[in-house]
Coordinates of C-alpha atoms in Angstrom, one line a residue:
X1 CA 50.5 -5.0 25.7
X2 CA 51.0 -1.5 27.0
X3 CA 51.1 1.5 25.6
X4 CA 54.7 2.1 25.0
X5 CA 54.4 -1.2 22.5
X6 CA 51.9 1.2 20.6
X7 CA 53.8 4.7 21.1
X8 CA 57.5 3.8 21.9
X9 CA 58.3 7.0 20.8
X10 CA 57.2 7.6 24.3
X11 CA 60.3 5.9 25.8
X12 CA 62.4 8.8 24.1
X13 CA 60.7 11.7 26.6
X14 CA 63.6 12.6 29.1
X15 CA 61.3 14.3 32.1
X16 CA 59.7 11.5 33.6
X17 CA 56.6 13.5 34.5
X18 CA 55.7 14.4 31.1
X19 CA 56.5 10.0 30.2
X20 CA 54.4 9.4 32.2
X21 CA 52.0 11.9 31.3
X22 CA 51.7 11.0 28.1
X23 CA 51.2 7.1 28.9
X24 CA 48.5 7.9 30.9
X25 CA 46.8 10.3 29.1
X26 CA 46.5 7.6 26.6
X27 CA 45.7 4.7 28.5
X28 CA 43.0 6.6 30.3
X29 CA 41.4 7.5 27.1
X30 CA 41.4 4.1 25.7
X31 CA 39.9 2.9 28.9
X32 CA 36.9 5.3 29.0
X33 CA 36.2 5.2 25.6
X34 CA 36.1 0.9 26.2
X35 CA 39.3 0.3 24.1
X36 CA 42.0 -2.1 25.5
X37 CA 45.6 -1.1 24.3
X38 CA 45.8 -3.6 21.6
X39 CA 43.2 -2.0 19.7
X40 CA 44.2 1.4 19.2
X41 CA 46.5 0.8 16.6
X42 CA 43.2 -0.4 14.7
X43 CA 41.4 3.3 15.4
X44 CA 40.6 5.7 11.8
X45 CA 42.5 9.0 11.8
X46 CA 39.2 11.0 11.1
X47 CA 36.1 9.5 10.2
X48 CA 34.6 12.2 8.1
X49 CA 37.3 13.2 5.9
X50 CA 37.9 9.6 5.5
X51 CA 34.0 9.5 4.4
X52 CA 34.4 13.0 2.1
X53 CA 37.7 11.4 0.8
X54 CA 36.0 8.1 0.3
X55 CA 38.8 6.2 2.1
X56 CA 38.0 2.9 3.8
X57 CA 38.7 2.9 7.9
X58 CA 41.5 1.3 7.9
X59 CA 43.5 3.6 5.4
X60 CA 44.1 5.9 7.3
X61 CA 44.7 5.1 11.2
X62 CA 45.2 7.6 14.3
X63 CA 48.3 5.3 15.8
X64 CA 50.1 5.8 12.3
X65 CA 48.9 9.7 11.9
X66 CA 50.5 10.7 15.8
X67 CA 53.5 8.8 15.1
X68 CA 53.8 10.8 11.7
X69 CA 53.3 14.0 13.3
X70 CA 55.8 12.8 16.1
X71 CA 58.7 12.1 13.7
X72 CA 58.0 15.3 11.6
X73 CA 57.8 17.7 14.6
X74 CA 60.8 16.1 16.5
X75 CA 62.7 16.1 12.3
X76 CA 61.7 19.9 12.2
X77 CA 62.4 20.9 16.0
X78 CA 66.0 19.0 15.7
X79 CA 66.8 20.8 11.9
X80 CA 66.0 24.2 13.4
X81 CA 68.5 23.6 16.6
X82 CA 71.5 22.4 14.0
X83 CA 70.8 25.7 12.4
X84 CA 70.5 27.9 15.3
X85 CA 72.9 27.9 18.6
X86 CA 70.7 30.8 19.6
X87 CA 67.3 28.5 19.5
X88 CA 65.8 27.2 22.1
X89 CA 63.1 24.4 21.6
X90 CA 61.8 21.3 24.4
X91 CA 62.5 18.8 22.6
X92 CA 60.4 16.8 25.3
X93 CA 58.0 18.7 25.1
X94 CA 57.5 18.9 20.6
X95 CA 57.7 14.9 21.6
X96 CA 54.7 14.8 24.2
X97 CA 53.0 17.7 22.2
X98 CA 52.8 15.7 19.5
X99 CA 52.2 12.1 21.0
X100 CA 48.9 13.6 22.8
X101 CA 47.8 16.4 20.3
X102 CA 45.0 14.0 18.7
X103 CA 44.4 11.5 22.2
X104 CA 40.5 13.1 22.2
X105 CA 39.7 11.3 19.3
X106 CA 39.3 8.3 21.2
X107 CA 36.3 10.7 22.9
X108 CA 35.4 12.7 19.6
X109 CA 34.5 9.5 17.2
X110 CA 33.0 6.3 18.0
X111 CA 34.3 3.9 15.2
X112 CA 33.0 5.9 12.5
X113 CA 30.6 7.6 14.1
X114 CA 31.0 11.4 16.0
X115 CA 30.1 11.2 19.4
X116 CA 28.8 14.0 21.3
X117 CA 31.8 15.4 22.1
X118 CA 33.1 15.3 18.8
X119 CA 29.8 17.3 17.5
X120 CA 29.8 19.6 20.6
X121 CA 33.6 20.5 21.5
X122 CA 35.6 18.7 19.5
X123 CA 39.0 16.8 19.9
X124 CA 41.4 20.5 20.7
X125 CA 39.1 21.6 23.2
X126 CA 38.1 18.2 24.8
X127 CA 42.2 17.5 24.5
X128 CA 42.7 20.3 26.9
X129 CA 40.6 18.3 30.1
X130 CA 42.3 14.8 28.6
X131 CA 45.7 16.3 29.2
X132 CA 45.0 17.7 32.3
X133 CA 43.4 14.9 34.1
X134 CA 46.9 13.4 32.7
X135 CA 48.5 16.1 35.0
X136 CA 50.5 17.1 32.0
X137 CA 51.8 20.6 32.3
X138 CA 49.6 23.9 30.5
X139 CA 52.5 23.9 27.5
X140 CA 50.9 20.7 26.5
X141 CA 47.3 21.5 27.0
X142 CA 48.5 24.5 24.6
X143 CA 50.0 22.3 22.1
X144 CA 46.8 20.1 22.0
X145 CA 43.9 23.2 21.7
X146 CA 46.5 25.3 19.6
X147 CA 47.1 22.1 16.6
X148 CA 44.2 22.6 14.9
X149 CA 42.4 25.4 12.9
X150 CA 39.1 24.2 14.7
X151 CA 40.0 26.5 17.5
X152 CA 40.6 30.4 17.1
X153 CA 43.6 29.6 19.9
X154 CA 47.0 30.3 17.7
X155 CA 50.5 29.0 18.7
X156 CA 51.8 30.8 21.4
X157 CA 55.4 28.6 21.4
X158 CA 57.4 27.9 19.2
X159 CA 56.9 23.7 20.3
X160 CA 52.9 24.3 19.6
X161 CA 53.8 25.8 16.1
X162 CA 56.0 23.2 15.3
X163 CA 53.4 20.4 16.3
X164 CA 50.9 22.3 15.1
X165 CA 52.9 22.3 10.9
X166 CA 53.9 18.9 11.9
X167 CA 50.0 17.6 11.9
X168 CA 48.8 19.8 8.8
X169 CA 51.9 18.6 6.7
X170 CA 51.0 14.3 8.2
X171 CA 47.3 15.6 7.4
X172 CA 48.0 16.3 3.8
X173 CA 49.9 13.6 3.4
X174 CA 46.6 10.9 4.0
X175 CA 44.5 13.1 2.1
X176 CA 47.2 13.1 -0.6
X177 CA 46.3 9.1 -0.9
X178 CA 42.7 9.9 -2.3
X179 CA 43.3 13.1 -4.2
X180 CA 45.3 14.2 -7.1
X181 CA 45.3 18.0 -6.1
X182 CA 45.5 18.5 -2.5
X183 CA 43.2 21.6 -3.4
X184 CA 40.3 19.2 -4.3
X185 CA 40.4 17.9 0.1

């Protein structure tokens, strides 16, 4: 298996630099972190929310999460240009944002366990060195330490903040499985 039978949302990226970018950032990742390909789809979204939420591993799974925040970025970024004929918005770029913005994870978490990278830096800011050894361009590395509200770094593109809506909005939607009131995550 390779990794486009995981992410063939990757086959939809245009530039073939950031393709292959991506695919490498997250074979790589599953190669260090002693994954093969076929078990990533099988890898929890995030361990300790899962554990606050009291969700078993496998309701809530990292393949399924970046391919929700894929389709709701690329949704939002393609609504916003059908709106606008002024806009401009990388639509290969909100597609690779959001294909790598969680690929640390594989480093932060252990199964179920955090790793010393996810104690220490955490996925955004390990992302950043993931995506770069990918030789995927800064706009990405952006998109990846910009997603999450566990760095101060704010969205700096319009692509980041799109990515970075698309995640809290797939977030809510697994912590909406185990809650009533999304005000009680």
């Amino acid at each position: 298996m390779d990794i486009e039978a995981v992410f063939p949302e990757i086959e939809t990226i245009e530039d073939d630099t950031l393709r292959t970018g991506v695919a490498s950032a997250w074979t790589s990742a599953a190669g260090v972190n002693g994954l093969d390909i076929e078990e990533l789809p099988e890898v929890p979204w995030l361990p300790p929310a899962q554990d606050d939420l009291d969700m078993d591993a496998d309701d809530a799974l990292l393949v399924d999460h970046v391919q929700d925040v894929t389709s709701c970025a690329l949704g939002l970024a393609e609504s916003l240009l059908a709106r606008n004929d002024d806009l401009e918005i990388d639509i290969d770029t909100v597609i690779a944002g959001a294909l790598v913005h969680d690929v640390s994870k594989l480093y932060e978490f252990d199964g179920m366990e955090r790793t010393d990278v996810g104690r220490l830096l955490g996925h955004p800011y390990y992302g950043v060195s993931v995506v770069s050894r990918a030789n995927l361009p800064v706009d990405i590395a952006h998109i990846v330490l910009s997603h999450s509200s566990r760095t101060n770094v704010e969205p700096a593109t319009l692509e980041a903040e799109i990515v970075r809506r698309a995640d809290e909005v797939a977030a809510a939607s697994l912590r909406s499985t185990a809650v009533e009131d999304l005000r009680d995550a």
